Amino acid sequence: MIQVSEELRDAMDQTAGFLPQAIASVVTFAALLVVGRLAGTAIVRLVGTRGSARFATVARRVVQWVFTILGLVIALHLLGLTAIAGSLLATGGLMAVILGFAFRSIGENFLAGIFLGFSRTFEVGDLIESSGHTGTVRDMSLRAVHVRSADGRDIFIPCAQIFINPLVNFTRDGLRRGDFVIGVDYRHDPGEVREILLRVVQKVRGVLADPGPVVLVSEFHASYQEMRVFFWVDIRGEGNLGQIRSYLMRSSVNALKEAGIVLSSDVTSAVSLTPVTVELEGAQSKEHEK
């Protein structure tokens, strides 16, 4: 009985000495879990105002996992299991290195996707150009950006390529500039042609007054002078650049023809439209023989 009581006393002493460490480890682990959740919520609010909800959710999970692993390592250290904590960190570091080499491209796209979510260089619905591809953004993920081109192709551009290469956003402020060229014969005053084209462009609905349209003599060719028309549209509203450009070209050609302006694009096209009288001498001689 004496030996049993002594063993019980030793066990109670060991438990009493181990209990504060156990309580401290549990409290620390729970506190870091709470901090991780608070930090994740803060990340969601921050990214939610500067990026998409998908990026915010992924960022929250990453932050929570980091605090969970940190809490587990500290709790093991407080329990006196330093060797286990060290081996856990070493194993995790080794696995991180191995996975980093094996899935390097995936990791690059993952990090680039997170950075793109913070930077907000484009949103869903924007018209962008990157890595030689142009289209409207349909969806964004941590791996790739889904872009739909004008000819109906669905293109998935890796986030790392968009993050590294130059990015052109055509719809960030909604303004797009269009232009077209008309060849005019040298007999006409370019100032007169300019006034006609400006009147046509300014009357078309969808063409902005600020910045306003501009008509310039862009180049001189062997048989004609080249007039270039610049105009601006707001594609966020009712402005469709392709349709407006096509309508402006048709209207400009009609207006110049009505004003008697001869259009030209090469040596053979600059012709006079005045009537020409042709006499057939052979026909007249045959009439006389009869």
C-alpha positions as a printed NumPy array, in Angstrom:
array([[   0.   ,    0.   ,    0.   ],
       [   2.823,    2.34 ,    0.838],
       [   4.389,    1.794,   -2.606],
       [   1.038,    2.394,   -4.352],
       [   0.474,    5.605,   -2.434],
       [   3.936,    6.835,   -3.312],
       [   3.369,    6.106,   -7.001],
       [   0.039,    7.952,   -6.857],
       [   1.722,   10.882,   -5.152],
       [   4.445,   10.983,   -7.816],
       [   1.856,   10.825,  -10.584],
       [  -0.108,   13.654,   -8.981],
       [   3.061,   15.722,   -8.624],
       [   3.935,   15.132,  -12.287],
       [   0.388,   16.002,  -13.319],
       [   0.435,   19.133,  -11.181],
       [   3.734,   20.158,  -12.783],
       [   2.536,   19.321,  -16.281],
       [  -0.908,   20.935,  -15.906],
       [   0.239,   24.572,  -16.224],
       [   2.172,   23.718,  -19.408],
       [  -0.848,   21.92 ,  -20.839],
       [  -3.154,   24.823,  -19.989],
       [  -0.698,   27.319,  -21.45 ],
       [  -0.348,   25.309,  -24.673],
       [  -4.126,   24.941,  -25.074],
       [  -4.728,   28.637,  -24.371],
       [  -1.971,   29.657,  -26.786],
       [  -3.286,   27.402,  -29.535],
       [  -6.849,   28.659,  -29.036],
       [  -5.676,   32.29 ,  -28.959],
       [  -3.791,   31.905,  -32.226],
       [  -6.842,   30.29 ,  -33.808],
       [  -8.919,   33.299,  -32.763],
       [  -6.249,   35.692,  -34.044],
       [  -6.166,   33.792,  -37.327],
       [  -9.918,   34.147,  -37.748],
       [  -9.786,   37.863,  -36.911],
       [  -6.917,   38.356,  -39.335],
       [  -8.81 ,   36.414,  -42.011],
       [ -11.888,   38.596,  -41.484],
       [  -9.733,   41.717,  -41.775],
       [  -8.212,   40.368,  -44.995],
       [ -11.693,   39.706,  -46.395],
       [ -12.753,   43.295,  -45.664],
       [  -9.547,   44.706,  -47.125],
       [  -9.571,   42.594,  -50.286],
       [ -13.319,   42.953,  -50.615],
       [ -12.928,   46.693,  -51.146],
       [  -9.991,   46.299,  -53.547],
       [ -10.572,   42.988,  -55.299],
       [ -13.025,   40.168,  -55.93 ],
       [ -14.761,   37.969,  -53.348],
       [ -12.963,   34.849,  -54.62 ],
       [  -9.541,   36.288,  -53.899],
       [ -10.752,   37.424,  -50.478],
       [ -11.913,   33.913,  -49.574],
       [  -8.63 ,   32.304,  -50.624],
       [  -6.594,   34.92 ,  -48.76 ],
       [  -8.635,   34.304,  -45.609],
       [  -7.989,   30.55 ,  -45.751],
       [  -4.273,   31.058,  -46.252],
       [  -4.047,   33.389,  -43.239],
       [  -6.036,   31.015,  -41.043],
       [  -3.831,   28.037,  -41.978],
       [  -0.687,   30.019,  -41.201],
       [  -1.908,   30.923,  -37.721],
       [  -3.124,   27.343,  -37.117],
       [   0.284,   25.85 ,  -37.932],
       [   2.022,   28.534,  -35.877],
       [  -0.233,   27.801,  -32.902],
       [   0.391,   24.055,  -33.158],
       [   4.172,   24.523,  -33.197],
       [   4.128,   26.878,  -30.203],
       [   1.781,   24.564,  -28.264],
       [   4.103,   21.584,  -28.805],
       [   7.047,   23.683,  -27.678],
       [   5.236,   24.678,  -24.462],
       [   4.468,   21.031,  -23.746],
       [   8.154,   20.263,  -23.907],
       [   7.852,   18.485,  -27.23 ],
       [  10.429,   20.71 ,  -28.861],
       [  11.876,   17.863,  -30.927],
       [   8.477,   17.1  ,  -32.417],
       [   7.892,   20.785,  -33.162],
       [  11.314,   21.049,  -34.789],
       [  10.781,   17.955,  -36.878],
       [   7.373,   19.276,  -37.901],
       [   8.924,   22.528,  -39.075],
       [  11.769,   20.699,  -40.805],
       [   9.363,   18.33 ,  -42.536],
       [   7.155,   21.224,  -43.544],
       [  10.123,   23.161,  -44.9  ],
       [  11.384,   20.161,  -46.824],
       [   7.957,   19.498,  -48.27 ],
       [   7.656,   23.166,  -49.202],
       [  10.95 ,   23.001,  -51.093],
       [   9.997,   19.785,  -52.885],
       [   6.541,   21.067,  -53.788],
       [   8.031,   24.402,  -54.807],
       [  10.241,   22.754,  -57.428],
       [   7.559,   20.31 ,  -58.543],
       [   4.766,   22.865,  -58.863],
       [   6.72 ,   26.004,  -59.616],
       [   4.37 ,   27.245,  -62.338],
       [   1.324,   26.581,  -60.176],
       [   2.882,   28.52 ,  -57.321],
       [   3.751,   31.431,  -59.611],
       [   0.205,   31.592,  -60.924],
       [  -1.196,   31.304,  -57.4  ],
       [   0.861,   34.224,  -56.077],
       [   0.248,   36.263,  -59.225],
       [  -3.502,   35.663,  -58.858],
       [  -3.41 ,   36.963,  -55.289],
       [  -1.435,   40.064,  -56.328],
       [  -3.822,   40.71 ,  -59.221],
       [  -6.712,   40.541,  -56.777],
       [  -5.106,   43.286,  -54.686],
       [  -3.97 ,   45.489,  -57.569],
       [  -7.346,   45.663,  -59.361],
       [  -5.809,   46.469,  -62.739],
       [  -8.953,   45.068,  -64.397],
       [ -12.384,   43.739,  -63.528],
       [ -14.826,   41.268,  -65.037],
       [ -16.291,   42.862,  -68.152],
       [ -13.209,   44.924,  -69.04 ],
       [ -11.634,   44.715,  -72.482],
       [  -7.942,   43.914,  -72.027],
       [  -4.909,   42.919,  -74.072],
       [  -2.06 ,   40.852,  -72.666],
       [   0.464,   38.364,  -74.058],
       [  -0.828,   39.001,  -77.581],
       [  -4.454,   38.173,  -76.697],
       [  -7.338,   40.669,  -76.714],
       [ -10.794,   40.067,  -75.294],
       [ -13.363,   40.732,  -72.61 ],
       [ -12.678,   39.364,  -69.125],
       [ -15.292,   36.734,  -68.269],
       [ -13.86 ,   35.275,  -65.06 ],
       [ -10.778,   35.421,  -62.826],
       [  -9.27 ,   32.637,  -60.727],
       [  -5.983,   32.078,  -58.937],
       [  -4.652,   30.076,  -61.887],
       [  -5.816,   31.923,  -64.994],
       [  -7.925,   34.756,  -66.351],
       [ -10.756,   33.757,  -68.683],
       [ -10.89 ,   36.109,  -71.689],
       [ -13.385,   35.897,  -74.55 ],
       [ -12.14 ,   37.318,  -77.841],
       [ -14.234,   39.192,  -80.407],
       [ -14.362,   36.126,  -82.685],
       [ -15.831,   33.94 ,  -79.92 ],
       [ -12.683,   32.184,  -78.67 ],
       [ -12.374,   31.441,  -74.951],
       [  -8.785,   32.151,  -73.895],
       [  -7.364,   31.256,  -70.481],
       [  -4.26 ,   33.354,  -69.812],
       [  -2.111,   32.263,  -66.824],
       [  -2.068,   34.86 ,  -64.052],
       [   1.746,   34.896,  -64.012],
       [   1.868,   36.006,  -67.663],
       [  -0.576,   38.831,  -67.046],
       [   1.279,   39.903,  -63.912],
       [   4.714,   39.917,  -65.592],
       [   3.863,   41.16 ,  -69.091],
       [   2.406,   44.583,  -69.989],
       [  -1.368,   44.809,  -69.657],
       [  -3.585,   47.108,  -71.744],
       [  -7.008,   47.917,  -70.283],
       [  -9.192,   49.516,  -72.946],
       [ -12.188,   50.107,  -70.672],
       [ -10.685,   51.399,  -67.437],
       [ -12.018,   54.923,  -68.078],
       [ -14.364,   53.937,  -70.927],
       [ -12.708,   56.152,  -73.564],
       [ -11.699,   54.648,  -76.922],
       [ -10.291,   56.503,  -79.903],
       [ -11.135,   55.489,  -83.437],
       [  -9.859,   56.734,  -86.779],
       [ -10.195,   56.196,  -90.509],
       [  -8.567,   57.503,  -93.692],
       [ -10.079,   59.072,  -96.824],
       [  -8.142,   59.908,  -99.987],
       [  -9.044,   63.199, -101.707],
       [  -7.906,   64.536, -105.077],
       [  -5.358,   67.392, -105.063],
       [  -7.73 ,   69.749, -106.848],
       [  -9.705,   70.26 , -103.635],
       [  -8.761,   72.517, -100.748],
       [  -7.921,   70.377,  -97.679],
       [  -9.449,   73.019,  -95.421],
       [ -12.799,   72.654,  -97.174],
       [ -12.627,   68.876,  -96.935],
       [ -11.736,   69.147,  -93.252],
       [ -14.789,   71.305,  -92.513],
       [ -17.102,   68.857,  -94.283],
       [ -15.727,   65.888,  -92.378],
       [ -15.89 ,   67.698,  -89.039],
       [ -19.556,   68.572,  -89.573],
       [ -20.326,   64.941,  -90.356],
       [ -18.471,   63.565,  -87.335],
       [ -19.881,   66.083,  -84.861],
       [ -23.474,   65.209,  -85.795],
       [ -23.129,   61.471,  -85.155],
       [ -24.599,   60.24 ,  -81.893],
       [ -22.056,   58.587,  -79.625],
       [ -19.068,   60.691,  -80.709],
       [ -17.754,   62.681,  -77.744],
       [ -17.409,   66.447,  -77.815],
       [ -14.639,   66.317,  -75.198],
       [ -12.176,   65.136,  -76.343],
       [ -13.493,   66.304,  -79.668],
       [ -12.92 ,   64.957,  -83.179],
       [  -9.88 ,   66.015,  -85.212],
       [  -9.308,   65.939,  -88.991],
       [  -5.74 ,   66.198,  -90.295],
       [  -3.845,   65.855,  -93.552],
       [  -1.855,   62.762,  -92.691],
       [   0.121,   62.034,  -95.872],
       [   0.705,   63.059,  -99.483],
       [   0.629,   60.402, -102.189],
       [   1.398,   60.55 , -105.883],
       [  -2.189,   61.19 , -106.961],
       [  -4.124,   62.133, -103.837],
       [  -3.875,   63.649, -100.362],
       [  -4.747,   61.504,  -97.376],
       [  -7.139,   62.876,  -94.728],
       [  -7.286,   61.093,  -91.373],
       [ -10.25 ,   61.492,  -89.017],
       [  -9.87 ,   60.921,  -85.259],
       [ -12.833,   60.629,  -82.879],
       [ -13.566,   59.437,  -79.325],
       [ -16.382,   57.293,  -77.919],
       [ -17.357,   56.15 ,  -74.433],
       [ -17.877,   52.392,  -74.621],
       [ -19.37 ,   52.263,  -71.131],
       [ -22.45 ,   54.018,  -72.46 ],
       [ -24.05 ,   53.735,  -75.876],
       [ -20.827,   54.044,  -77.841],
       [ -19.888,   51.023,  -79.947],
       [ -16.559,   51.824,  -81.591],
       [ -16.921,   49.457,  -84.547],
       [ -20.477,   50.494,  -85.444],
       [ -19.787,   54.21 ,  -85.028],
       [ -16.644,   53.986,  -87.153],
       [ -18.502,   52.176,  -89.937],
       [ -21.344,   54.718,  -89.874],
       [ -18.902,   57.632,  -89.915],
       [ -17.076,   56.244,  -92.942],
       [ -20.298,   55.827,  -94.928],
       [ -21.591,   59.248,  -93.924],
       [ -18.282,   60.936,  -94.757],
       [ -18.126,   59.398,  -98.221],
       [ -21.727,   60.441,  -98.961],
       [ -21.146,   63.991,  -97.695],
       [ -18.008,   64.43 ,  -99.793],
       [ -19.736,   63.128, -102.922],
       [ -22.655,   65.508, -102.404],
       [ -20.166,   68.379, -102.112],
       [ -18.544,   67.392, -105.403],
       [ -15.319,   66.164, -103.809],
       [ -13.48 ,   63.572, -105.895],
       [ -12.316,   60.648, -103.784],
       [  -9.149,   58.771, -104.617],
       [  -7.103,   55.894, -103.293],
       [  -4.691,   55.263, -106.173],
       [  -3.661,   56.597, -109.597],
       [  -6.571,   55.06 , -111.498],
       [  -9.397,   56.104, -109.167],
       [  -9.127,   59.89 , -109.476],
       [ -11.4  ,   60.363, -112.463],
       [ -13.627,   63.219, -113.544],
       [ -17.335,   62.517, -113.559],
       [ -18.202,   65.178, -116.197],
       [ -19.952,   63.895, -119.364],
       [ -17.681,   62.997, -122.298],
       [ -18.788,   63.298, -125.956],
       [ -17.492,   60.539, -128.256],
       [ -17.688,   60.777, -132.059],
       [ -17.471,   57.627, -134.146],
       [ -15.811,   58.548, -137.443],
       [ -16.18 ,   55.079, -138.875],
       [ -19.915,   55.133, -138.391],
       [ -20.198,   58.541, -140.054],
       [ -18.153,   57.44 , -143.11 ],
       [ -20.372,   54.419, -143.624],
       [ -23.449,   56.681, -143.508],
       [ -21.952,   58.839, -146.252],
       [ -21.221,   55.763, -148.468],
       [ -24.849,   54.751, -148.275]])
